[in-house]
Short mmCIF file of C-alpha atoms and ligand atoms in Angstrom, two decimals:
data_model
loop_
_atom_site.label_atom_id
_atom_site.label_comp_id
_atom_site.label_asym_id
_atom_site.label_seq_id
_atom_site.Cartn_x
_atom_site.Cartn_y
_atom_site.Cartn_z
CA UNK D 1 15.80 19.26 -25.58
CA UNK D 2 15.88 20.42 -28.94
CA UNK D 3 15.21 18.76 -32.52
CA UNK D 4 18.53 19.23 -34.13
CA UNK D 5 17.62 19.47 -37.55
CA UNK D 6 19.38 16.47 -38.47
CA UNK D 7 18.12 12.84 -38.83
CA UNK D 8 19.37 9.20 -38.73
CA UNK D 9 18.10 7.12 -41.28
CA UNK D 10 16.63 3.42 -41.41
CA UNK D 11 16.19 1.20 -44.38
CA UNK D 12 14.59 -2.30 -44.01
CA UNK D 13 12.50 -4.30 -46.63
CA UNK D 14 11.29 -1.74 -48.76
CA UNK D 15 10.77 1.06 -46.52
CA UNK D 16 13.21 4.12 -45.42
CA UNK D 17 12.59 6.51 -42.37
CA UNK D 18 13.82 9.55 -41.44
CA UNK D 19 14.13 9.54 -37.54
CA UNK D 20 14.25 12.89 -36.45
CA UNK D 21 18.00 13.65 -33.98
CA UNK D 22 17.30 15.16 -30.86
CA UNK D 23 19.90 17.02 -29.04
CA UNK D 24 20.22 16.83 -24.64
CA UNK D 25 21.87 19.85 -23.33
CA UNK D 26 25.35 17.53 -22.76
CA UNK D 27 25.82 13.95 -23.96
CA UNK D 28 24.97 11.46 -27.20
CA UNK D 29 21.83 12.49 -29.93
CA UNK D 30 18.93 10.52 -29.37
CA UNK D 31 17.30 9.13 -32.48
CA UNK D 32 13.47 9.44 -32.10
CA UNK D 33 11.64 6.39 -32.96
CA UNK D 34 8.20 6.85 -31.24
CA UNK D 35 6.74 6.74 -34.79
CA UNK D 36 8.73 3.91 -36.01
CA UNK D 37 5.96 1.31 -35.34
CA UNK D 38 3.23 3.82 -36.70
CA UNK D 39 4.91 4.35 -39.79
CA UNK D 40 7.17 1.53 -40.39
CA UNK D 41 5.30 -1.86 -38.78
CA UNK D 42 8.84 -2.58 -36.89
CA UNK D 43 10.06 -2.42 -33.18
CA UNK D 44 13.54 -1.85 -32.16
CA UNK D 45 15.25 -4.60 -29.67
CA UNK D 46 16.70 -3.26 -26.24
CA UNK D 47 16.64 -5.36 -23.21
CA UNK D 48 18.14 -3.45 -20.36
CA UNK D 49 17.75 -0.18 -21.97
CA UNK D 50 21.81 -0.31 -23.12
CA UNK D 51 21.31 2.12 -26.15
CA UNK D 52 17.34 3.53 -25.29
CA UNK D 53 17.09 6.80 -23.53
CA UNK D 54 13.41 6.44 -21.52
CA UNK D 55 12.74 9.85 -20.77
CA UNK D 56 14.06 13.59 -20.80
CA UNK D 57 15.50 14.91 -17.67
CA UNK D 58 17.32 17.95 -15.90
CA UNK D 59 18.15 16.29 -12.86
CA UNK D 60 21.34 14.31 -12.99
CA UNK D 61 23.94 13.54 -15.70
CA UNK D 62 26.55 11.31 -15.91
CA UNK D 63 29.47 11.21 -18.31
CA UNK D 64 30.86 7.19 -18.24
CA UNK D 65 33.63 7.96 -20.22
CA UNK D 66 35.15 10.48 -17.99
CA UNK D 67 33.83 9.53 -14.59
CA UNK D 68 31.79 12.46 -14.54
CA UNK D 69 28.55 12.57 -12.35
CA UNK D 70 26.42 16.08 -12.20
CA UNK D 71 23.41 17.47 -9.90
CA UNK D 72 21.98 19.49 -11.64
CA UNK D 73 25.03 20.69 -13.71
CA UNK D 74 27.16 20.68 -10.12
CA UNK D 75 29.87 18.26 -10.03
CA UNK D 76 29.61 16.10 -7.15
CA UNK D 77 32.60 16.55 -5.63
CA UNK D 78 32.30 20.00 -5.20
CA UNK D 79 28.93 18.95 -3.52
CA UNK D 80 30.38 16.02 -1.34
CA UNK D 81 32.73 19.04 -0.30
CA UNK D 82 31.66 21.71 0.15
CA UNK D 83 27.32 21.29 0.53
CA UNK D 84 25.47 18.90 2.69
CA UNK D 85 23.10 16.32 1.83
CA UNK D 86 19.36 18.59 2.75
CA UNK D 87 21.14 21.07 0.53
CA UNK D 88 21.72 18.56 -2.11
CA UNK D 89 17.98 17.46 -1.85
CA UNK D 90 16.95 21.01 -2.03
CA UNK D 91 18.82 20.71 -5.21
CA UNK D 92 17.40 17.80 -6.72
CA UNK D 93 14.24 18.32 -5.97
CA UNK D 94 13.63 22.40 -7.11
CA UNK D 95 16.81 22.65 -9.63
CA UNK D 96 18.80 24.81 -7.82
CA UNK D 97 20.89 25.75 -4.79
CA UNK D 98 18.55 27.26 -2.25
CA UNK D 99 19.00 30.92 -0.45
CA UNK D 100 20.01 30.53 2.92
CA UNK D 101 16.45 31.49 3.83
CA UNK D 102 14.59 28.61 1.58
CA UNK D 103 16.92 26.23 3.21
CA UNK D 104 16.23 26.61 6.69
CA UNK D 105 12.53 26.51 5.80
CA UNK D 106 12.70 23.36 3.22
CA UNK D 107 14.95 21.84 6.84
CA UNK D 108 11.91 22.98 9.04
CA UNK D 109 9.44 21.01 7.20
CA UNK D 110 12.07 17.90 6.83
CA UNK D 111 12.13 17.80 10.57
CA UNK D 112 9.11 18.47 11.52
CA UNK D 113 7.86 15.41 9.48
CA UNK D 114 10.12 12.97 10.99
CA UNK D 115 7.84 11.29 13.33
CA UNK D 116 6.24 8.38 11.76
CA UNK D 117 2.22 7.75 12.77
CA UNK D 118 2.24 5.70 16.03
CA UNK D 119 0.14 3.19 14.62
CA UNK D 120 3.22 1.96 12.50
CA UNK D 121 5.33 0.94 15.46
CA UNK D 122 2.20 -1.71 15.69
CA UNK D 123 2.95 -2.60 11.88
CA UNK D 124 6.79 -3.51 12.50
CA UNK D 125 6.07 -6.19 14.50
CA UNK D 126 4.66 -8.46 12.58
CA UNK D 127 7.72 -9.10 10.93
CA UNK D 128 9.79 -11.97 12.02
CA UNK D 129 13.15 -10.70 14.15
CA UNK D 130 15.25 -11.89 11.69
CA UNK D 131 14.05 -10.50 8.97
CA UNK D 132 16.50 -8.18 6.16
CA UNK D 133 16.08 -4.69 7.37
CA UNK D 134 15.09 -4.53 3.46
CA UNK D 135 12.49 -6.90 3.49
CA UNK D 136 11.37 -4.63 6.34
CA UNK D 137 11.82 -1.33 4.62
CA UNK D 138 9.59 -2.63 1.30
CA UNK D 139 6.73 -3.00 3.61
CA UNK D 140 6.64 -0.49 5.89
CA UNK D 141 7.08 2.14 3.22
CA UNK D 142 4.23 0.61 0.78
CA UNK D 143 2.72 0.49 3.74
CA UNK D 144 2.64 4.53 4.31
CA UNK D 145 -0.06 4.90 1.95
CA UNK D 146 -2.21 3.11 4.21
CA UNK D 147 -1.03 5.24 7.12
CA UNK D 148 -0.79 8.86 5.00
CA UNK D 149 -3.45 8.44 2.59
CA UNK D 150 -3.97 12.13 2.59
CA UNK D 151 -1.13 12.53 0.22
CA UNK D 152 -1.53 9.91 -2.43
CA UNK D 153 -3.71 11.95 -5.04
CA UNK D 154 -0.92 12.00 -7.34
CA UNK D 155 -3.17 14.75 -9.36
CA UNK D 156 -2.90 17.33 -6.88
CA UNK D 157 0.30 19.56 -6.59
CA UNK D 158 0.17 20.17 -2.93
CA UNK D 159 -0.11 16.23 -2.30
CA UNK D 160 2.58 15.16 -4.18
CA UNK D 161 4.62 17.88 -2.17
CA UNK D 162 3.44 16.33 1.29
CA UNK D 163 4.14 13.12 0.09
CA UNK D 164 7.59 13.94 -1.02
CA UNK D 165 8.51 15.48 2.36
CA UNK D 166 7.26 13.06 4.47
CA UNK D 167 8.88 10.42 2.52
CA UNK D 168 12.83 12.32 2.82
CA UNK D 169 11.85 12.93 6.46
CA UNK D 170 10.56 9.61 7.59
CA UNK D 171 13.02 7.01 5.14
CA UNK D 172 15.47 7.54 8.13
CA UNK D 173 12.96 7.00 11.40
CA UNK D 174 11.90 3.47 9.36
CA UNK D 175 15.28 2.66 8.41
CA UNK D 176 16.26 2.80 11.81
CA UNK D 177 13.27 1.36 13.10
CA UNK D 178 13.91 -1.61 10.88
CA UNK D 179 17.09 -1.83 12.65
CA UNK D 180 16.18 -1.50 16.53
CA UNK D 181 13.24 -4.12 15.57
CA UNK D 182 15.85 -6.76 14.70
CA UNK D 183 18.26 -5.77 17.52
CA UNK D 184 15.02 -6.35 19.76
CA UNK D 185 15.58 -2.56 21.10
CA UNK D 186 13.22 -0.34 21.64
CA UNK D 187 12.86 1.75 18.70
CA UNK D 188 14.48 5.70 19.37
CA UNK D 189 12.29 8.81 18.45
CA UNK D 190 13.83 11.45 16.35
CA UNK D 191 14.90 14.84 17.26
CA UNK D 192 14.75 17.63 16.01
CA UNK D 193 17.81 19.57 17.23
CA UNK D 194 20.02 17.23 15.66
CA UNK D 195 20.85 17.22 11.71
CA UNK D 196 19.47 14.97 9.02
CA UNK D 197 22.85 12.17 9.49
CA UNK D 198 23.17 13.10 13.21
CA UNK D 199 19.68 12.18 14.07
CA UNK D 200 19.55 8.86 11.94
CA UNK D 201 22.92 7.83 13.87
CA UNK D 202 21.23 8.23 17.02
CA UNK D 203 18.15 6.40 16.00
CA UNK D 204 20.23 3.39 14.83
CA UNK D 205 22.69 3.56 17.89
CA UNK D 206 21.60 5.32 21.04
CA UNK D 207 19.13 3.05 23.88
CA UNK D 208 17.47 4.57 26.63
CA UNK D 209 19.80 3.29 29.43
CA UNK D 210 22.68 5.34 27.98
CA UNK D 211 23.09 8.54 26.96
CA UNK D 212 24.52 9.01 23.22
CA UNK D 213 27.10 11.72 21.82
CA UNK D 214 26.81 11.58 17.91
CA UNK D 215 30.52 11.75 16.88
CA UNK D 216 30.54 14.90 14.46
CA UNK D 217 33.09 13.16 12.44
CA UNK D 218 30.81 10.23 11.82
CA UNK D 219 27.83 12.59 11.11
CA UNK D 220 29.84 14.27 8.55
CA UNK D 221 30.81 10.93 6.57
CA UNK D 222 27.49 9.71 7.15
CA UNK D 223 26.18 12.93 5.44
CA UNK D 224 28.86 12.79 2.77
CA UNK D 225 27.43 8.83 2.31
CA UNK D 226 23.61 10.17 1.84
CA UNK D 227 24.75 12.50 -0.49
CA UNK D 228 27.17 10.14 -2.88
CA UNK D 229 23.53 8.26 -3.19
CA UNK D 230 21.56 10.66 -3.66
CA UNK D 231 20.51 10.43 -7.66
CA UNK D 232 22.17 8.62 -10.48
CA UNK D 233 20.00 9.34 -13.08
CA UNK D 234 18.01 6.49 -14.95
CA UNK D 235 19.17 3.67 -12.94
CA UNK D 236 17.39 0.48 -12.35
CA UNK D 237 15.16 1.71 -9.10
CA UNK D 238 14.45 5.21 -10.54
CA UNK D 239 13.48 3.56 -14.09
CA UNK D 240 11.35 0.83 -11.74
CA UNK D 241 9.93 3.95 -9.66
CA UNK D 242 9.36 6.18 -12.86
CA UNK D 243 7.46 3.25 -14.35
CA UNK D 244 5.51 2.41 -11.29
CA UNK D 245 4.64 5.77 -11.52
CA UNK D 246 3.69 6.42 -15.16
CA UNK D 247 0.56 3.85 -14.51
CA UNK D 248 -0.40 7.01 -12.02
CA UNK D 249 0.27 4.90 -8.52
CA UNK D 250 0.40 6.70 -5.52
CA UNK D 251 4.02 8.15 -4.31
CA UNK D 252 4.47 5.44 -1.59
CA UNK D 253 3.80 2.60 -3.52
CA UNK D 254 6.30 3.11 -6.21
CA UNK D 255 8.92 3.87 -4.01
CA UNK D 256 8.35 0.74 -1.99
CA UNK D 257 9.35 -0.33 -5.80
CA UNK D 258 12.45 1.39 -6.18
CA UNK D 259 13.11 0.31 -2.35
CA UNK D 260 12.61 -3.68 -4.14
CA UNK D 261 14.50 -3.09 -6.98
CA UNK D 262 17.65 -1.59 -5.04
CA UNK D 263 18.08 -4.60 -2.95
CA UNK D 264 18.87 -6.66 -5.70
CA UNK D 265 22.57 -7.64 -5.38
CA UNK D 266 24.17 -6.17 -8.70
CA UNK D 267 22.55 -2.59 -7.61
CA UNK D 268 21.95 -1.32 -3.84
CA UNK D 269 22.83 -4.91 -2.46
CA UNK D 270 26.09 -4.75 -4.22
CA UNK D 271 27.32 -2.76 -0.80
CA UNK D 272 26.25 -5.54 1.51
CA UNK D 273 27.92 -8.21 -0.96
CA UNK D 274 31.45 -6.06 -1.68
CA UNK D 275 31.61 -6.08 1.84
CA UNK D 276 31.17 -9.53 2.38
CA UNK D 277 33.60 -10.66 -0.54
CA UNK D 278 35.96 -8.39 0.83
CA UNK D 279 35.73 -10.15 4.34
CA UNK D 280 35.86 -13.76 2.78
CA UNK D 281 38.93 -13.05 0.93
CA UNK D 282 40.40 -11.91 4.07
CA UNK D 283 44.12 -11.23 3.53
CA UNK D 284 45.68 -9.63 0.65
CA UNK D 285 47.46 -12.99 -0.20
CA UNK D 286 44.18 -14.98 -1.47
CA UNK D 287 43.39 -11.80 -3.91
CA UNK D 288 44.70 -13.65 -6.98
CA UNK D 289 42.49 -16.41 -6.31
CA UNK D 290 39.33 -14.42 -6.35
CA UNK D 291 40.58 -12.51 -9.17
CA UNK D 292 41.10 -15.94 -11.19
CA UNK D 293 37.56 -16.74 -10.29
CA UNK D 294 36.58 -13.08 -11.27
CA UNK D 295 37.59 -13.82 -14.83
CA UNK D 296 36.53 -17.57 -15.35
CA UNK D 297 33.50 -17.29 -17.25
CA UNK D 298 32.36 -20.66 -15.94
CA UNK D 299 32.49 -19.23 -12.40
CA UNK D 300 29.53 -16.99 -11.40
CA UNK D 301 31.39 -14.94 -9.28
CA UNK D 302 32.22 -11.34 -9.79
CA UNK D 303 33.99 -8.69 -7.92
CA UNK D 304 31.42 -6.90 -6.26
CA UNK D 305 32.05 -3.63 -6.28
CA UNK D 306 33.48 -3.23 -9.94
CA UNK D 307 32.04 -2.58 -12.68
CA UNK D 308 29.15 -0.22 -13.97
CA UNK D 309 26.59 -0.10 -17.06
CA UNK D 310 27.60 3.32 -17.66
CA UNK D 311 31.29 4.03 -15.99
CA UNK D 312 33.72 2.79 -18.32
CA UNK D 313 36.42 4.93 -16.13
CA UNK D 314 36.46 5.68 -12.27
CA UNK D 315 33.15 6.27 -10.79
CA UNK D 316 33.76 9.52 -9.41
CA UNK D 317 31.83 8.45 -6.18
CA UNK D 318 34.50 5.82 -5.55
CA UNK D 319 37.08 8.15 -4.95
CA UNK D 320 35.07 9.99 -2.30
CA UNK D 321 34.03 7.23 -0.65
CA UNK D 322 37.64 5.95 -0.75
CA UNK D 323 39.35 9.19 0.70
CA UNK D 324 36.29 8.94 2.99
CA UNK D 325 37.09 5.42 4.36
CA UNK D 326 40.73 6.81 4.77
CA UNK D 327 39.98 9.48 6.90
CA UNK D 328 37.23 7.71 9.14
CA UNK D 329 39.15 5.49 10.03
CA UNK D 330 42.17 7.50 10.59
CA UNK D 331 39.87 9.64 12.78
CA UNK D 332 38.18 7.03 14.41
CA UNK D 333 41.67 5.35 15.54
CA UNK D 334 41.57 1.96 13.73
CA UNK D 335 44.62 1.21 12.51
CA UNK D 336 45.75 -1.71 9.98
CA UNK D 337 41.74 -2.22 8.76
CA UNK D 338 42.64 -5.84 7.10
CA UNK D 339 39.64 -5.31 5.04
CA UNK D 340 40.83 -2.01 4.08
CA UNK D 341 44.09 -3.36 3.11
CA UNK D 342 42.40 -5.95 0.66
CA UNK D 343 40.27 -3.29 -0.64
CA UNK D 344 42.92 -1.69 -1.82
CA UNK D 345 45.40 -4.38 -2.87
CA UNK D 346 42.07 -5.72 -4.74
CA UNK D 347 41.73 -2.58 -6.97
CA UNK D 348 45.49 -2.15 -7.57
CA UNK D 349 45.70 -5.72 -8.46
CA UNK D 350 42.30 -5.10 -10.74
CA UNK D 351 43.12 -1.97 -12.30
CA UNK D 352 46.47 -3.56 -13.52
CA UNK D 353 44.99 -7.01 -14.98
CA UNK D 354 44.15 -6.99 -18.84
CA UNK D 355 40.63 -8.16 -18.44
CA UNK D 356 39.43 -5.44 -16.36
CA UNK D 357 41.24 -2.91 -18.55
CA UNK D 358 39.88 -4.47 -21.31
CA UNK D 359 36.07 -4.49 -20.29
CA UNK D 360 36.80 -0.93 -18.86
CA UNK D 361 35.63 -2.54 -15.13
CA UNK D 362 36.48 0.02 -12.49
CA UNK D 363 35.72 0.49 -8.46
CA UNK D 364 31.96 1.62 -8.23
CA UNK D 365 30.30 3.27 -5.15
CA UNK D 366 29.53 0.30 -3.29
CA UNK D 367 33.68 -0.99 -2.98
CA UNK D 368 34.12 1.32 -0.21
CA UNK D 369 31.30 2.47 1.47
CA UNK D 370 30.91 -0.59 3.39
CA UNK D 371 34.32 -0.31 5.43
CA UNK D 372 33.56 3.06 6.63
CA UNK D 373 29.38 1.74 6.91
CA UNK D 374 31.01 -1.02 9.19
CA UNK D 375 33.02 1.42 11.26
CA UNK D 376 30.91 3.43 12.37
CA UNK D 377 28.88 0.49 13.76
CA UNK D 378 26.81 -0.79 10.66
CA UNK D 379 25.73 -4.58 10.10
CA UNK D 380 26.21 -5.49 6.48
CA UNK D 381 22.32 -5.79 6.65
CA UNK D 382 22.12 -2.38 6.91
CA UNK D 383 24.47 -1.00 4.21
CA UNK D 384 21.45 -1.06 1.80
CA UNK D 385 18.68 0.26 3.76
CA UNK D 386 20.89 2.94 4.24
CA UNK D 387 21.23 3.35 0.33
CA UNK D 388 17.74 3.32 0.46
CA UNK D 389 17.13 6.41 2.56
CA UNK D 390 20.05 8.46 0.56
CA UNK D 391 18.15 7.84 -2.82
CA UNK D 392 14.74 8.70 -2.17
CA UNK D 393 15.06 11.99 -2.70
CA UNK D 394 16.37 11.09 -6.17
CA UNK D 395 13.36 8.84 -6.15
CA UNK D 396 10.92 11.61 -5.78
CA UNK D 397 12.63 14.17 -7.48
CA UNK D 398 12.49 12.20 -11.05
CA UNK D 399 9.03 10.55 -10.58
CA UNK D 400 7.97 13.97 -9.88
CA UNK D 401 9.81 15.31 -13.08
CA UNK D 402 7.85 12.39 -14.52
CA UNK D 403 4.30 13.42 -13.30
CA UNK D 404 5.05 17.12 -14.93
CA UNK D 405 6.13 16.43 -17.70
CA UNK D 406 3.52 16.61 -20.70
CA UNK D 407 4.77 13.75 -23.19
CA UNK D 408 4.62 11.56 -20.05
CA UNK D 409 3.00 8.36 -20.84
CA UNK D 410 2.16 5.07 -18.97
CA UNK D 411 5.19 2.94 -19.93
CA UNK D 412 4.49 -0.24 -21.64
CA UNK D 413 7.69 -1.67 -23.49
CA UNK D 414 7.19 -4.18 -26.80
CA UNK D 415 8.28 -7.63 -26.72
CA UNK D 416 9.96 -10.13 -29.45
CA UNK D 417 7.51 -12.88 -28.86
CA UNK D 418 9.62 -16.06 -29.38
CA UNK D 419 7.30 -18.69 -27.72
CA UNK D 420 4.60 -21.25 -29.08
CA UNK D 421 2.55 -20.06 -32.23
CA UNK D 422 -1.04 -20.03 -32.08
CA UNK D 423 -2.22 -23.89 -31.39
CA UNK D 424 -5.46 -25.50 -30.02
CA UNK D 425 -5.54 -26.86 -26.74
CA UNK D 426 -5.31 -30.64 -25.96
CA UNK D 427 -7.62 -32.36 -23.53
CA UNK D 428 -5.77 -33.72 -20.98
CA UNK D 429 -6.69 -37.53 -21.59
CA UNK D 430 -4.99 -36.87 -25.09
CA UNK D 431 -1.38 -35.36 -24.11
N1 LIG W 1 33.54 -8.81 -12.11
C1 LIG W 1 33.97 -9.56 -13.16
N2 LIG W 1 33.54 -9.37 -14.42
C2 LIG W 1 32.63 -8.41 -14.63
C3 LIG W 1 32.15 -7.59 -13.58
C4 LIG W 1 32.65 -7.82 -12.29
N3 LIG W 1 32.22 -7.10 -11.26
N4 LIG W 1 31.26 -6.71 -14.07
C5 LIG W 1 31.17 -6.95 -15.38
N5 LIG W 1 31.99 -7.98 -15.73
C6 LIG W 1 32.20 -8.50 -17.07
C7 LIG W 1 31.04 -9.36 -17.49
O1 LIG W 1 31.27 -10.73 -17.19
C8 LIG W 1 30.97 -9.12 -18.98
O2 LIG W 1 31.97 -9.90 -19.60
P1 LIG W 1 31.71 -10.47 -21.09
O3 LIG W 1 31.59 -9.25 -21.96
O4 LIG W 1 32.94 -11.27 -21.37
O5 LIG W 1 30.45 -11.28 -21.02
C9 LIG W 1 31.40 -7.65 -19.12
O6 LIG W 1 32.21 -7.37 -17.96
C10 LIG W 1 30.24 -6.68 -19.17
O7 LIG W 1 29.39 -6.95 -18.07
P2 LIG W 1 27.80 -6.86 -18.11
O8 LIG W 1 27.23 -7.65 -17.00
O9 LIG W 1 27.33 -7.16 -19.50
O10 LIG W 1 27.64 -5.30 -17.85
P3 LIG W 1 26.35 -4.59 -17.33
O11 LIG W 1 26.47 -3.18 -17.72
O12 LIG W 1 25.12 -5.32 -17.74
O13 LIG W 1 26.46 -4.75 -15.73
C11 LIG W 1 26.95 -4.38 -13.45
C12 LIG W 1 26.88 -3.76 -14.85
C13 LIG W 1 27.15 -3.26 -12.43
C14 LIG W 1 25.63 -5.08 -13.12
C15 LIG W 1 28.13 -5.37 -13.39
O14 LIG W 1 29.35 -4.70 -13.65
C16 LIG W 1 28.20 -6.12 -12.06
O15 LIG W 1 27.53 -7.14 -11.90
N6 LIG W 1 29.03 -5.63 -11.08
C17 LIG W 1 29.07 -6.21 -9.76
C18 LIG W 1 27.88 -5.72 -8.94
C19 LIG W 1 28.05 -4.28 -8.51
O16 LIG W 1 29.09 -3.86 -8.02
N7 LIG W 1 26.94 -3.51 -8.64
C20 LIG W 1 26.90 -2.11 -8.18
C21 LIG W 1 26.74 -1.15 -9.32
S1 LIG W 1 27.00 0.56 -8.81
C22 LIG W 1 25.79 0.92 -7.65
C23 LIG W 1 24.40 0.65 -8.09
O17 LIG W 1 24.03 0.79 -9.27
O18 LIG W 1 23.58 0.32 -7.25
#
């Protein structure tokens, strides 16, 4: 990123500033302002980071106005097409597309670190049965540092590289774990034959009684899933993971805080909760209701599914995911999905109402992924775990960006103070 010679300018009380312009390879100018409290004694307002670019990066880009969304510079439909998702994390994580000789080694060392220490089956069960697979997944995974805490000097190049790997190789074994544990099956070791989607499908669904085929059509969409998920650039895990990680935590621990931060119901849990909505509407014939409720401000309730902070046009994952949903089931056999039906009815019905056009509110990633989530086999619970395990790569790849790069600094936002002024404190005999 470049300084590109031109500057905004501020005026307040007396004083004017010339904020240096700096220009990203693609998208908006970013006015500097890390001197503006130094030399002009103010702070600039910004909660949820709507106008406030956090950090520099080369690893994903979006464009919200088109419906654009790049790895790297490759468009991801070309990727969801045509690559697969260990290629994509090659991708993410070194910045380009690997030779056909540094993939099969970067899939050696994915597989071979699939296993998860023994010990840990001990750890799962001292969660309740019913507990969210996520609840689940936030602990075991904070939990690795305990259990790997030979790569958690985040200091030391060849640790953070261990850590990384283990973490893309093992998200699916605990994922799946979480899973058996609240199935009461016995949990399902990986193998290494099998590829990255196969093997988690056979971890979630095979038991030792039977023997399991993994349907390559489901491996495919389950691949083509992992790699919709993989990055989206400064979202709200990866910003809670990049600052967990500026205060110089270890590599598990702040992604047991993206992990947190995902489940939260207008980000990864949004899958879990589209899918429900779509199942409590039911038939295509109670749609207007919901959509009423969608737009009455005095109702809480919003299409889940719809809507994004930066998409202000198609999310270019939704139409994947979409055409995805069509052909699984198609291949699978089901005919006349009713949830499918409402899906669809719901976004034509959306797309043509004024106050979705109006607040640009479009189908997101999580409107369809849950139909085809749920046909291969998937609880709701699950849908966001599984979100979970496609964006940890993502994960590592930008809190290791974060760790090299030199103006890197613990983050520690301002605050408009707005509460009690200084005051002396009363006994308690005298309030
Ligand atoms: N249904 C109805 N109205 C909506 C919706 C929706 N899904 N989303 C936004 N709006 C309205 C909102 O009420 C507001 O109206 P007004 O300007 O009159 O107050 C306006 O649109 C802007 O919404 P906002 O909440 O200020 O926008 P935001 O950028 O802060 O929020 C969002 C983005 C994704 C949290 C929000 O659109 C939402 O809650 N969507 C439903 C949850 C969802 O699908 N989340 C998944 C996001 S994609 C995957 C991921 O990130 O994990």
């Amino acid at each position: 990123m470049n300084k590109s010679g031109k500057t905004a300018k501020i005026e307040f009380n007396d004083t004017s500033l010339e904020l240096p312009l700096l220009s990203p390879a693609i998208g908006p100018d970013a006015a500097d302002i890390r001197r503006l409290y130094a030399d002009g004694g103010i702070f600039t307002y910004d909660p949820g980071f709507t106008s406030t670019a956090s950090c520099k990066s080369t690893i994903t880009y979006i464009d919200g106005l088109k419906g654009e969304l790049l790895y790297r510079g490759y468009p991801i439909e070309q990727l969801a097409e045509k690559s697969h998702y260990l290629e994509v994390c090659y991708l993410l994580l070194y910045g380009e597309l690997p030779t056909a000789g540094e993939l099969e080694d970067f899939e050696a060392r994915i597989t071979r670190h699939t296993m998860v220490h023994e010990q840990m089956n001990y750890f799962f069960r001292g969660f309740r049965r019913d507990a969210h697979p996520m609840a689940i997944m936030v602990g075991v995974v904070g939990a690795m540092s305990a259990f790997y805490p030979d790569s958690t000097d985040v200091n030391d190049p060849r640790q953070r590289e261990i850590a990384s790997i283990r973490m893309i190789a093992k998200m699916p074994t605990i994922a799946a774990m979480a899973y058996k544990y609240s199935l009461g099956q016995p949990f399902v070791y990986p193998r290494n034959d099998l590829d990255y989607a196969a093997n988690f499908l056979r971890m979630c669904f095979s038991i030792p009684a039977e023997d399991y085929e993994v349907n390559p059509i489901l491996s495919r969409a389950m691949d083509r899933i992992f790699t919709l998920h993989a990055d989206h650039e400064q979202n709200a895990s990866t910003s809670t993971v990049r600052l967990s990680g500026s205060s110089g935590a270890n590599p598990f621990a702040c992604i047991a805080a993206g992990i947190a931060c995902l489940w939260g119901p207008a980000h990864g849990g949004a899958n879990q909760a589209a899918l429900e909505m779509l199942k409590e509407i039911g038939s295509v014939d109670r749609i207007p209701e919901y959509i009423a409720r969608a737009k009455d401000k005095s109702d809480p309730f919003r299409l889940m599914g719809f809507g994004h902070r930066v998409y202000k046009n198609f999310d270019p994952r939704a139409k994947v995911m979409k055409q995805s949903a069509d052909e699984v089931l198609d291949l699978l056999g089901i005919e006349n999905n009713e949830t499918l039906k409402v899906a669809k009815e719901l976004e034509r019905i959306a797309l043509e109402d004024e106050y979705f056009q109006e607040k640009k509110l479009f189908p997101n990633v999580d409107f369809y992924s849950g139909i085809i989530l749920e046909a291969m086999g998937f609880p709701t619970s699950m849908f966001t775990p599984i979100f979970a395990v496609s964006r940890t790569v993502g994960w590592i790849a930008q809190w290791k960006e974060m760790i090299g790069d030199p103006e890197q600094k613990i983050g520690r936002p301002r605050q408009l103070y707005v509460g009690a002024p200084k005051r002396d404190y009363v006994n308690v005999e005298d309030r």
